[in-house]
PDB file of C-alpha atoms and ligand atoms in Angstrom:
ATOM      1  CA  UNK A   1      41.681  22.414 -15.339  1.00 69.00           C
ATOM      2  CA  UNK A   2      38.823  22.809 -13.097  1.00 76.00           C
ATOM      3  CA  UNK A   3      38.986  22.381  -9.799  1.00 88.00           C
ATOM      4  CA  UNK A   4      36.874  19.498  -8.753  1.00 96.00           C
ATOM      5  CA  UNK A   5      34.278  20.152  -6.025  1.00 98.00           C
ATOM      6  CA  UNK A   6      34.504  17.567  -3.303  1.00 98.00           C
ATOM      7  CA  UNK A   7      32.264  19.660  -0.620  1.00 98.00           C
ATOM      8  CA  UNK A   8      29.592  21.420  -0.967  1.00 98.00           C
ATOM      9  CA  UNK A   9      27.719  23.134   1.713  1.00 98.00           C
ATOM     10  CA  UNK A  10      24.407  25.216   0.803  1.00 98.00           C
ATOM     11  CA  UNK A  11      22.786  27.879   3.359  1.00 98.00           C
ATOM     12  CA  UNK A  12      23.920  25.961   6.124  1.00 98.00           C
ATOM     13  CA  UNK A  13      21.728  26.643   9.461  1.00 98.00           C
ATOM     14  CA  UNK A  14      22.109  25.226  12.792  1.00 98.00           C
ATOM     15  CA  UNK A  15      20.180  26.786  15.745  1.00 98.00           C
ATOM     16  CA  UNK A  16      20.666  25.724  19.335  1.00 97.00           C
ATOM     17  CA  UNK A  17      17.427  26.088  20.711  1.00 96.00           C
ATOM     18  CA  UNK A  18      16.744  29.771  19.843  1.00 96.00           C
ATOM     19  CA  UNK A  19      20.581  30.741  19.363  1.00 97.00           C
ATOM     20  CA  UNK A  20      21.590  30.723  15.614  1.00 98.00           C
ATOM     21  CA  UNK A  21      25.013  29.830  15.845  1.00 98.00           C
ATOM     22  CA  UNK A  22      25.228  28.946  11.869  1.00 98.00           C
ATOM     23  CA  UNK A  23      23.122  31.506   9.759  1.00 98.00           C
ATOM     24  CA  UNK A  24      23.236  29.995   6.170  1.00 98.00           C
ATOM     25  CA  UNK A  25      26.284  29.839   5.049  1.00 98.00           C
ATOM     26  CA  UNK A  26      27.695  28.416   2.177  1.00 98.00           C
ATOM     27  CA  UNK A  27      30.858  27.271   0.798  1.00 98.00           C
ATOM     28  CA  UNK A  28      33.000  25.033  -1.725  1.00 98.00           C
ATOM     29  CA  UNK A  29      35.857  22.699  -0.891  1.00 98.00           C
ATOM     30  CA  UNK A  30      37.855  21.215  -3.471  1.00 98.00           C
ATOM     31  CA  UNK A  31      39.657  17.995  -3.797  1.00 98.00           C
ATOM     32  CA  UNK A  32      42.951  18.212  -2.777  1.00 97.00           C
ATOM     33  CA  UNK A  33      43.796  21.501  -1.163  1.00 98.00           C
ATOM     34  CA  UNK A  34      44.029  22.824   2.093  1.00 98.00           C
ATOM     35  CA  UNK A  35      40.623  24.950   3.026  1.00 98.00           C
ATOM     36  CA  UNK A  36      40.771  26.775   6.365  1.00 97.00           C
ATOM     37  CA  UNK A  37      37.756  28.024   8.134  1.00 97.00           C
ATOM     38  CA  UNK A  38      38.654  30.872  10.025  1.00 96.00           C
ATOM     39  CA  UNK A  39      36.980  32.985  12.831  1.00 92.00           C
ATOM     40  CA  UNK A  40      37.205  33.794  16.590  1.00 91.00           C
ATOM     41  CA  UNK A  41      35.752  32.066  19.170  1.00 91.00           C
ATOM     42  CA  UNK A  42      32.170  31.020  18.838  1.00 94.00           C
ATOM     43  CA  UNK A  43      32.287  31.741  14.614  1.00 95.00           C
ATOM     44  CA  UNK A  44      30.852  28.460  14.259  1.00 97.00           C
ATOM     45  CA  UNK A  45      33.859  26.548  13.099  1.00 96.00           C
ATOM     46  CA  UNK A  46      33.288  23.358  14.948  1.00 95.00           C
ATOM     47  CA  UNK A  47      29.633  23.330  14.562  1.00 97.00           C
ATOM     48  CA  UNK A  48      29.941  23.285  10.748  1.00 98.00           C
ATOM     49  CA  UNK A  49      32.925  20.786  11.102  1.00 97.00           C
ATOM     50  CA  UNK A  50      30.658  18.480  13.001  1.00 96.00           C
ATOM     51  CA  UNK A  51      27.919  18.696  10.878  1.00 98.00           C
ATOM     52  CA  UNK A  52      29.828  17.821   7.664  1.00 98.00           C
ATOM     53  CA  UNK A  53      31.436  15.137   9.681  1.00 96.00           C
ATOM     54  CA  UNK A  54      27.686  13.358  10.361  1.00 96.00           C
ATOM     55  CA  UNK A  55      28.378  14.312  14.167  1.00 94.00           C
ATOM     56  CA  UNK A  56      26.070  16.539  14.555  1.00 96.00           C
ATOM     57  CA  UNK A  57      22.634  17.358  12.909  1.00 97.00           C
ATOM     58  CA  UNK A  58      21.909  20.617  10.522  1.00 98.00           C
ATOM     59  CA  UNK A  59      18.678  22.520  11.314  1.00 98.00           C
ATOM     60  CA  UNK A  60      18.222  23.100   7.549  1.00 98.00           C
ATOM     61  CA  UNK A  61      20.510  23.224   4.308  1.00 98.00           C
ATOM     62  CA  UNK A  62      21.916  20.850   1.800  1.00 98.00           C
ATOM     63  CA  UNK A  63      25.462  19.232   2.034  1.00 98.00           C
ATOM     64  CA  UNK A  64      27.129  16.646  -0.487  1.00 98.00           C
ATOM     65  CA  UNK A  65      30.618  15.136   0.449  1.00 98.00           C
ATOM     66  CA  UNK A  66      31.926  13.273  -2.773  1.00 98.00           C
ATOM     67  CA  UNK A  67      29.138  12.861  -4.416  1.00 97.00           C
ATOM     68  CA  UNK A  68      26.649  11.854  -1.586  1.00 98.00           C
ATOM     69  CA  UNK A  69      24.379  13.491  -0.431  1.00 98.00           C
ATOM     70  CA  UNK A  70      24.536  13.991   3.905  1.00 98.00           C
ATOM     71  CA  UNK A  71      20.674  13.817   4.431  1.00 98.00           C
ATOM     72  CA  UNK A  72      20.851  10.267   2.116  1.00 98.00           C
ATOM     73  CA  UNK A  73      23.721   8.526   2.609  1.00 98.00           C
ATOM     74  CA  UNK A  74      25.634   9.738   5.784  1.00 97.00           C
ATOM     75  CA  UNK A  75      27.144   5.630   6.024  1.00 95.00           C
ATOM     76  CA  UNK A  76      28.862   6.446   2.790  1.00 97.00           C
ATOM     77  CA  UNK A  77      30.148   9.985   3.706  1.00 97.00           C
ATOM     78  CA  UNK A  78      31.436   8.364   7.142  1.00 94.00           C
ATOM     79  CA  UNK A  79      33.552   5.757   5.115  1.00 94.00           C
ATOM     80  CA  UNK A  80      35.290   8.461   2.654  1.00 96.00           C
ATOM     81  CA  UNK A  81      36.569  11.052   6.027  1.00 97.00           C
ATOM     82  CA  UNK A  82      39.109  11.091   8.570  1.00 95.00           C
ATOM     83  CA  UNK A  83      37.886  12.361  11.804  1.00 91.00           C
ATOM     84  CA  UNK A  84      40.029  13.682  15.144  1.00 86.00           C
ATOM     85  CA  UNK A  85      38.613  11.055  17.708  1.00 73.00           C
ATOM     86  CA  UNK A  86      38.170  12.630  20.961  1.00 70.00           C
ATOM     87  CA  UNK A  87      41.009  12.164  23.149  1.00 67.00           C
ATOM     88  CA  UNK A  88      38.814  11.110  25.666  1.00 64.00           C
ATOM     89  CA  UNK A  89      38.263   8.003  23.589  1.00 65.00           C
ATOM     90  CA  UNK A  90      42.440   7.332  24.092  1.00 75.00           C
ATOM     91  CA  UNK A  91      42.173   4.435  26.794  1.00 80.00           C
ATOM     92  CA  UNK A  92      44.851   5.782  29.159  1.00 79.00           C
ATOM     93  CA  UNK A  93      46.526   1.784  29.656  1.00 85.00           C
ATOM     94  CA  UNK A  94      46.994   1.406  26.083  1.00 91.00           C
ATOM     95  CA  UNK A  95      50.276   2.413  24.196  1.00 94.00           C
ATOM     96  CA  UNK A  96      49.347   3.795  21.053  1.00 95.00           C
ATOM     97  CA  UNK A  97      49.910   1.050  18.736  1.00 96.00           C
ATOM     98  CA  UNK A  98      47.339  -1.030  20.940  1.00 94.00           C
ATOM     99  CA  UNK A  99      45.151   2.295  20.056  1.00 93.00           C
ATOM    100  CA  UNK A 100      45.976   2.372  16.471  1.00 94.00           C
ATOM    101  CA  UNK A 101      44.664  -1.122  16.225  1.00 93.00           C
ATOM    102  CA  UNK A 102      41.634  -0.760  19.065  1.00 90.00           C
ATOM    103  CA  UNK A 103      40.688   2.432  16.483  1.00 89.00           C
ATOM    104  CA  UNK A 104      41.473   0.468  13.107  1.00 92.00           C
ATOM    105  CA  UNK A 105      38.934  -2.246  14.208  1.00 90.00           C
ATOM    106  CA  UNK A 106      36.109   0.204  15.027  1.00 85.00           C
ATOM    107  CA  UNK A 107      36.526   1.242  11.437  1.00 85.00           C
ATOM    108  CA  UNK A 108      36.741  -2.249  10.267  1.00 87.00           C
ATOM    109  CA  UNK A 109      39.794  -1.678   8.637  1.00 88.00           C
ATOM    110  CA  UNK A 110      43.582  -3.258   9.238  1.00 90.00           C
ATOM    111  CA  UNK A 111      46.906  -0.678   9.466  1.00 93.00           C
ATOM    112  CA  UNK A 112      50.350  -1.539  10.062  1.00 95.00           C
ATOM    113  CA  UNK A 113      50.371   0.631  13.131  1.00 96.00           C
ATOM    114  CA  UNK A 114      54.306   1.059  12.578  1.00 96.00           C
ATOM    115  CA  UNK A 115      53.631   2.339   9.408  1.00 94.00           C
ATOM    116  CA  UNK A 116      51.212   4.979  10.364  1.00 94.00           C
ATOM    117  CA  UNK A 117      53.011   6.354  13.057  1.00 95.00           C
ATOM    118  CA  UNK A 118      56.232   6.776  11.123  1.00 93.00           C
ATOM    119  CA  UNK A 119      54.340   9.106   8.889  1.00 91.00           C
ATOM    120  CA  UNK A 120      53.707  11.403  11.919  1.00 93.00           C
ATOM    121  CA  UNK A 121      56.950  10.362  13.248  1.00 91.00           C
ATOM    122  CA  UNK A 122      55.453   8.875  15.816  1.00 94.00           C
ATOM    123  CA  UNK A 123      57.522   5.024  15.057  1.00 95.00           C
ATOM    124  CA  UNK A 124      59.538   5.880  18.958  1.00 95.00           C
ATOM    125  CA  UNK A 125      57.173   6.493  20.702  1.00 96.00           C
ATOM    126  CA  UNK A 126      55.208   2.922  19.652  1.00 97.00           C
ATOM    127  CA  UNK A 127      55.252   1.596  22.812  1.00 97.00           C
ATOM    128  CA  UNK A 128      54.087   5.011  24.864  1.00 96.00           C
ATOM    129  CA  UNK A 129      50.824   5.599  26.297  1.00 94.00           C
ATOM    130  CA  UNK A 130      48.687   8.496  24.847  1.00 91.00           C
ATOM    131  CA  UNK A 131      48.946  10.840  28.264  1.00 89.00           C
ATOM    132  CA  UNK A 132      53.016  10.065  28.041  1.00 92.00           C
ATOM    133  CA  UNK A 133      53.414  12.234  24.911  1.00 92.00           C
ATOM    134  CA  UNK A 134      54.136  16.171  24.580  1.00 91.00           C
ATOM    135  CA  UNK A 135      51.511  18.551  23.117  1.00 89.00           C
ATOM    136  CA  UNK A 136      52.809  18.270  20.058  1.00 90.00           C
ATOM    137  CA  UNK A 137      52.988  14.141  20.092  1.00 93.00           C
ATOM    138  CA  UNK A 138      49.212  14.587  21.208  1.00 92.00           C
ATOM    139  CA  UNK A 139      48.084  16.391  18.123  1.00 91.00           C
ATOM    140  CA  UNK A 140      50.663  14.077  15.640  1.00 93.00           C
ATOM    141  CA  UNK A 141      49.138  11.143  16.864  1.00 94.00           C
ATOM    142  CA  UNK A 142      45.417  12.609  17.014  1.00 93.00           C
ATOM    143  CA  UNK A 143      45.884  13.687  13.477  1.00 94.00           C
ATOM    144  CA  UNK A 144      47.646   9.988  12.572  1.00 93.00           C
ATOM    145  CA  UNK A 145      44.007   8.444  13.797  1.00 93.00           C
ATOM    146  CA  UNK A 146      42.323  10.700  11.338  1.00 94.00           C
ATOM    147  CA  UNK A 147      44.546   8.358   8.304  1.00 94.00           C
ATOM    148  CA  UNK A 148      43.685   5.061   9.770  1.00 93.00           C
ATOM    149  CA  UNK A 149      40.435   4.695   7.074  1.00 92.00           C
ATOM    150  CA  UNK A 150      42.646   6.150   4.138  1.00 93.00           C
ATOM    151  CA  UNK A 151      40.040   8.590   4.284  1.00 96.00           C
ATOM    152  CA  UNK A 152      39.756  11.064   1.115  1.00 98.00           C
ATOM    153  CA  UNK A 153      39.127  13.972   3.138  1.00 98.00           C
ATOM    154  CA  UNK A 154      40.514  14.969   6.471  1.00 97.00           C
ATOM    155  CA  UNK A 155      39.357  17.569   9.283  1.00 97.00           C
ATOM    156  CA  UNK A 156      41.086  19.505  11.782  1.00 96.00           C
ATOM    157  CA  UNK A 157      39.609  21.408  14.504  1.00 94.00           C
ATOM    158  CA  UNK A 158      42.497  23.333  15.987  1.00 93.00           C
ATOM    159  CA  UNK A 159      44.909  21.482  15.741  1.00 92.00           C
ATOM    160  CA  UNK A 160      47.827  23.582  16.537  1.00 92.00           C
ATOM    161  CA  UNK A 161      46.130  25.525  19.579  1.00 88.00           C
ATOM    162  CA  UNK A 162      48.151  25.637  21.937  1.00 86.00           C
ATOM    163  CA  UNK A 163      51.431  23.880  20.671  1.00 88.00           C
ATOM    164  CA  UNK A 164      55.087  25.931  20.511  1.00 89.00           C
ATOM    165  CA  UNK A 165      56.370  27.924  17.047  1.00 90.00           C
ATOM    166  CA  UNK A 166      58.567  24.229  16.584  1.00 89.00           C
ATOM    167  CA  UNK A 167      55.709  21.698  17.429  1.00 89.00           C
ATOM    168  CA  UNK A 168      53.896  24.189  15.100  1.00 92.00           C
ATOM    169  CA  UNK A 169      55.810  24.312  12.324  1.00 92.00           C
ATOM    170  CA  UNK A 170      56.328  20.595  12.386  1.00 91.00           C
ATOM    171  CA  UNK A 171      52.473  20.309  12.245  1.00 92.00           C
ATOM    172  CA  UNK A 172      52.188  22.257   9.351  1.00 95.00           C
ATOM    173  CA  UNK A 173      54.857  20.299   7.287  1.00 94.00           C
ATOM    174  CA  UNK A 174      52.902  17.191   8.181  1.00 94.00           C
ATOM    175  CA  UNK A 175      49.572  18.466   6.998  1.00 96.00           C
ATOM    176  CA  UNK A 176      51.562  19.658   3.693  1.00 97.00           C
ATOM    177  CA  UNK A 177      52.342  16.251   3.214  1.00 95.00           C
ATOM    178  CA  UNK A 178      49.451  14.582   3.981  1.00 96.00           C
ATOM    179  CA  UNK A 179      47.609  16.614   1.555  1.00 97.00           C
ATOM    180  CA  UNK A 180      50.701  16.127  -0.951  1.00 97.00           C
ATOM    181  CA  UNK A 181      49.659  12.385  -1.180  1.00 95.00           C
ATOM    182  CA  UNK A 182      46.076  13.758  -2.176  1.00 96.00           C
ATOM    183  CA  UNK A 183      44.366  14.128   0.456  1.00 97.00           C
ATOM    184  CA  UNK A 184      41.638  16.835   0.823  1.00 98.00           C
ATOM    185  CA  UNK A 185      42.409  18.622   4.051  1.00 98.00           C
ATOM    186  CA  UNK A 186      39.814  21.294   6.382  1.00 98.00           C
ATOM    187  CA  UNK A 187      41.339  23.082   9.167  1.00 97.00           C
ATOM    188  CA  UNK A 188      40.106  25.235  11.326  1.00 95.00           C
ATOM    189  CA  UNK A 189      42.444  27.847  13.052  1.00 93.00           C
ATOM    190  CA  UNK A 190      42.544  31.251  14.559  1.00 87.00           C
ATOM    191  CA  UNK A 191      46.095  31.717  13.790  1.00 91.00           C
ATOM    192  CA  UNK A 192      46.315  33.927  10.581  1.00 93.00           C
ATOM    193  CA  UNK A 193      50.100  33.087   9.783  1.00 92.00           C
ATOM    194  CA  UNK A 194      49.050  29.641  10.201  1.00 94.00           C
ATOM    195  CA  UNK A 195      46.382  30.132   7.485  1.00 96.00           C
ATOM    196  CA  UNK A 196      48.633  32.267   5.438  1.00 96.00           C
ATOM    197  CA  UNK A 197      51.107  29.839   4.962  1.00 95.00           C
ATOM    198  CA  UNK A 198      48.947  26.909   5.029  1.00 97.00           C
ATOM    199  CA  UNK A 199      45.551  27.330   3.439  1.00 98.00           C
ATOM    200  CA  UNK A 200      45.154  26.992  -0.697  1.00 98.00           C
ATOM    201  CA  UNK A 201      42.057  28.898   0.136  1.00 98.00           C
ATOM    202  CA  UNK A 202      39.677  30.119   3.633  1.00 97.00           C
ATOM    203  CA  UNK A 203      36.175  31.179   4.703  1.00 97.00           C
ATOM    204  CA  UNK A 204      36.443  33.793   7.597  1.00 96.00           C
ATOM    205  CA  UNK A 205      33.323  32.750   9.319  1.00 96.00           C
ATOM    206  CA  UNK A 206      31.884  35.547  11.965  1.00 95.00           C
ATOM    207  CA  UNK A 207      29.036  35.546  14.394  1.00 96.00           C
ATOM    208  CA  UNK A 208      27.785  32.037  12.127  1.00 97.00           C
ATOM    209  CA  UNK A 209      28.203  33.780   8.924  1.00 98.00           C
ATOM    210  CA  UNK A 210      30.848  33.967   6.383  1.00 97.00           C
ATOM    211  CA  UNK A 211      32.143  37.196   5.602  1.00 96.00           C
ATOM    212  CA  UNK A 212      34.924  36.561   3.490  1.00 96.00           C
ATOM    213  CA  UNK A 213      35.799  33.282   0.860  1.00 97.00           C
ATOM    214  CA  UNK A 214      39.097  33.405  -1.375  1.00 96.00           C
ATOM    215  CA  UNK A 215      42.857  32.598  -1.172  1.00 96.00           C
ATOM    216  CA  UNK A 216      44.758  34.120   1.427  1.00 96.00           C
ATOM    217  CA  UNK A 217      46.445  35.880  -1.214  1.00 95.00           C
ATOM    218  CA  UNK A 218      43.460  37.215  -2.696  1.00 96.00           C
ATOM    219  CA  UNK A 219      42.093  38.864   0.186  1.00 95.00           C
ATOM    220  CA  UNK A 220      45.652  40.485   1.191  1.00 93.00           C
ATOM    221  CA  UNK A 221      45.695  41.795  -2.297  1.00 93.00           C
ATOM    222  CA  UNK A 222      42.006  43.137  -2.269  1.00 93.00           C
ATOM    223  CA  UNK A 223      42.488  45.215   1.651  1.00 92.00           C
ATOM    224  CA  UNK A 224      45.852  46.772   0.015  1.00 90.00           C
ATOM    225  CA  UNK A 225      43.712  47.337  -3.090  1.00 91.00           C
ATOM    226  CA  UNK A 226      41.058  49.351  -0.714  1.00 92.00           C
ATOM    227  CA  UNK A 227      43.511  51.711   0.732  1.00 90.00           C
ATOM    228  CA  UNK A 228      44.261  49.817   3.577  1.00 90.00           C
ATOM    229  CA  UNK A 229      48.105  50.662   5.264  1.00 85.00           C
ATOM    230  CA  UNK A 230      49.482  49.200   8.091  1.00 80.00           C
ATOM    231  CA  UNK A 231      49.921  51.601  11.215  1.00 78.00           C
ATOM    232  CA  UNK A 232      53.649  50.992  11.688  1.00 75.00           C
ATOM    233  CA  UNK A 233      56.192  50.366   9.005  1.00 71.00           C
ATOM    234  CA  UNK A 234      56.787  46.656   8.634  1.00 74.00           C
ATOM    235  CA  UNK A 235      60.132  45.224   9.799  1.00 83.00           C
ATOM    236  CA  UNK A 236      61.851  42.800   7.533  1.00 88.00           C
ATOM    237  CA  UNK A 237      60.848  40.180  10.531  1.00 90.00           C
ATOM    238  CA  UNK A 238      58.549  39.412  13.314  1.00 87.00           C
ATOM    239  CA  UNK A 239      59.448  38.276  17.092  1.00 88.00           C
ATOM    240  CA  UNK A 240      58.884  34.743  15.847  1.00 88.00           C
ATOM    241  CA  UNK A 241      61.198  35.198  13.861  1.00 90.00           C
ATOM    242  CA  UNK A 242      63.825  35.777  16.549  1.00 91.00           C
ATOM    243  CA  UNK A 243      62.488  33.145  18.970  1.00 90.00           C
ATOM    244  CA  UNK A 244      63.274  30.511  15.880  1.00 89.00           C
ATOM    245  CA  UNK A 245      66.220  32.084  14.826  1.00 91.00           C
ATOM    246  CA  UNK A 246      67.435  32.093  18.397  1.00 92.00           C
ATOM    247  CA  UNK A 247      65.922  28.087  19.167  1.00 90.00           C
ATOM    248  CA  UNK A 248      66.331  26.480  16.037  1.00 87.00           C
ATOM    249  CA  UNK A 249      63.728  24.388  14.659  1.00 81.00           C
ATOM    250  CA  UNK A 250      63.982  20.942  15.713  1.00 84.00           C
ATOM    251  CA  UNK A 251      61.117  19.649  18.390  1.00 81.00           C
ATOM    252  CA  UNK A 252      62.270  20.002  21.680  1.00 74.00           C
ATOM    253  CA  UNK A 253      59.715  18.035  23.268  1.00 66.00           C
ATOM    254  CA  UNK A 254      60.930  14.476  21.952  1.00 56.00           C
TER     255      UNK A 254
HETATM  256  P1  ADP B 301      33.858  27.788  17.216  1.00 59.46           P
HETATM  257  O1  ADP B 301      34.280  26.381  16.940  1.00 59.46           O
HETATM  258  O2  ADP B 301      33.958  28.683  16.029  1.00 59.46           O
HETATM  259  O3  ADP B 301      34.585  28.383  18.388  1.00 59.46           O
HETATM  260  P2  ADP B 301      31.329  26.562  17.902  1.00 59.46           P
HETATM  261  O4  ADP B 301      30.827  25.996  16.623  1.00 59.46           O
HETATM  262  O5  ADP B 301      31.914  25.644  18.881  1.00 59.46           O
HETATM  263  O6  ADP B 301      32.317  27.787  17.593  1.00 59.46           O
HETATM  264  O7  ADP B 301      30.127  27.322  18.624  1.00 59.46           O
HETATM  265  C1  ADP B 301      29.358  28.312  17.951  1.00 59.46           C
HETATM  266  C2  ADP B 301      28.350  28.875  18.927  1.00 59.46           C
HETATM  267  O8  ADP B 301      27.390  27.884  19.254  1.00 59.46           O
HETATM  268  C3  ADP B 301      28.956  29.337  20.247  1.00 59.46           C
HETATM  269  O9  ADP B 301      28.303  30.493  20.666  1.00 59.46           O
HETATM  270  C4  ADP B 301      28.697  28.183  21.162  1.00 59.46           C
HETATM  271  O10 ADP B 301      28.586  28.614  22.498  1.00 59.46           O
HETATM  272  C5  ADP B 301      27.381  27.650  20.645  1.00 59.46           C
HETATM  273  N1  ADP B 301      27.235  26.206  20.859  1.00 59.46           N
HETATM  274  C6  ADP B 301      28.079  25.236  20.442  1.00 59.46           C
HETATM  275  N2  ADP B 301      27.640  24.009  20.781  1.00 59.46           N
HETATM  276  C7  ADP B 301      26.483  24.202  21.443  1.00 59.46           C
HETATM  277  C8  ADP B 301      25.531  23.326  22.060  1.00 59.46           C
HETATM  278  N3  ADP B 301      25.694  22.001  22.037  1.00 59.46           N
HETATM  279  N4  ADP B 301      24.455  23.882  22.649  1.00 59.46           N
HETATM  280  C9  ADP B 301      24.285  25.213  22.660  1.00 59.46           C
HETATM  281  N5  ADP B 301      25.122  26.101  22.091  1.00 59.46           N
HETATM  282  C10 ADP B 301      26.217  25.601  21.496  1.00 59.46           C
HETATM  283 MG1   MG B 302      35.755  25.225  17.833  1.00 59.46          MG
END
């Protein structure tokens, strides 16, 4: 069956004054995978992110989410997306149920806050305040905000930056899930394992331009295919592998 395209983006360009941080690029998401855009620092990730997500304006280039067109009906794009609020936005007196619900009525919408946070097992920590909660709480319960308008499509900026291998992994099985339930997820991530392991398919985005679109597979398959060898002889395991060998892993931060 054919994939079904549930994002397109067409010569995408957004300059910052004279600084072209986006340089036409275009790219296809479909429904109900994983798509990770991928590049260093200042690639452009968040910039396209924010445009898609109607935060941010385009200088010039066409962009349909679902069906509707960004330019036309951004209201209608806005309804169908889940969005990482900024965690500046996370009133630090209010425990996060009282968020879940201050953040359910700015989208108009009513969530059994229990509910949502036991699917980012998040149900203990009900009655904690947002700056109470380890790293990896922070980005559970970030990325449980993103659910609140049963959105079709999600977006993730980072969202493991910064966490431990556990926190990390845990992340990851959440995101599998949430996408299991059909749920159309973009990530963005500088962490190629991460991507590896995670992404159905990824854009490596350079300098505002993308350099490279297929599965992860695909474009492992196509460097071997062009000679490419690693320097060293690959060992059977990494020293990630040790550290969760040796730690286990459960959270520790709970
Ligand atoms: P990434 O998320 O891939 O790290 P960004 O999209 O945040 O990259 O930024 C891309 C480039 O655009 C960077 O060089 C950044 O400094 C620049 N940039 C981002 N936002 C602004 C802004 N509001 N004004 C000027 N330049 C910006
Ligand atoms: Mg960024």
């Amino acid at each position: 069956m054919e994939p079904k395209t549930i994002i397109a983006v067409k010569d995408l360009v957004k300059n910052y004054g004279d600084f072209k941080a986006v340089k036409g690029i275009s790219f296809e998401v479909f429904e109900g995978e994983i798509f990770g855009l991928l590049g260093p620092n200042g690639a452009g990730k968040s910039t396209t992110l924010e445009i898609i997500e109607t935060l941010r304006g385009k200088t010039s280039g066409e962009i349909m989410v679902d069906g509707f067109n960004l330019d036309q009906s951004p209201n209608e794009i806005k309804k169908i997306i889940g969005v990482q609020l900024q965690t500046s936005g996370y009133y630090p007196g209010l425990n996060l149920t009282e968020l879940i619900h201050l953040f359910a009525g700015l989208y108009n919408e009513h969530v059994n806050a229990i509910e949502l946070l036991d699917t980012v097992n998040l149900r203990d920590k009900a009655k904690a305040k947002f700056k109470e909660l380890s790293g990896g709480q922070k980005q559970r319960f970030s990325i449980a905000t993103t659910l609140i308008n049963k959105p079709k499509i999600i977006f993730l900026d980072e969202p493991t930056t910064g966490l431990d291998p556990q926190a990390r992994r845990n992340l990851w099985d959440l995101i599998k899930e949430i996408r299991s339930k059909g749920t159309t997820v973009i990530i963005t991530t500088h962490y190629m394992d991460e991507a590896e392991i995670l992404c159905d398919r990824v854009a490596i985005i350079d300098s505002g331009n993308i350099i490279a679109k297929a599965s992860p597979d695909k474009l492992i398959d196509e460097l071997v295919a062009s000679g490419f060898e690693k320097p060293k002889e690959v060992k059977q395991a990494n020293l990630e592998d040790v550290f969760i060998h040796l730690t286990g892993k459960h959270l520790r931060e709970e």
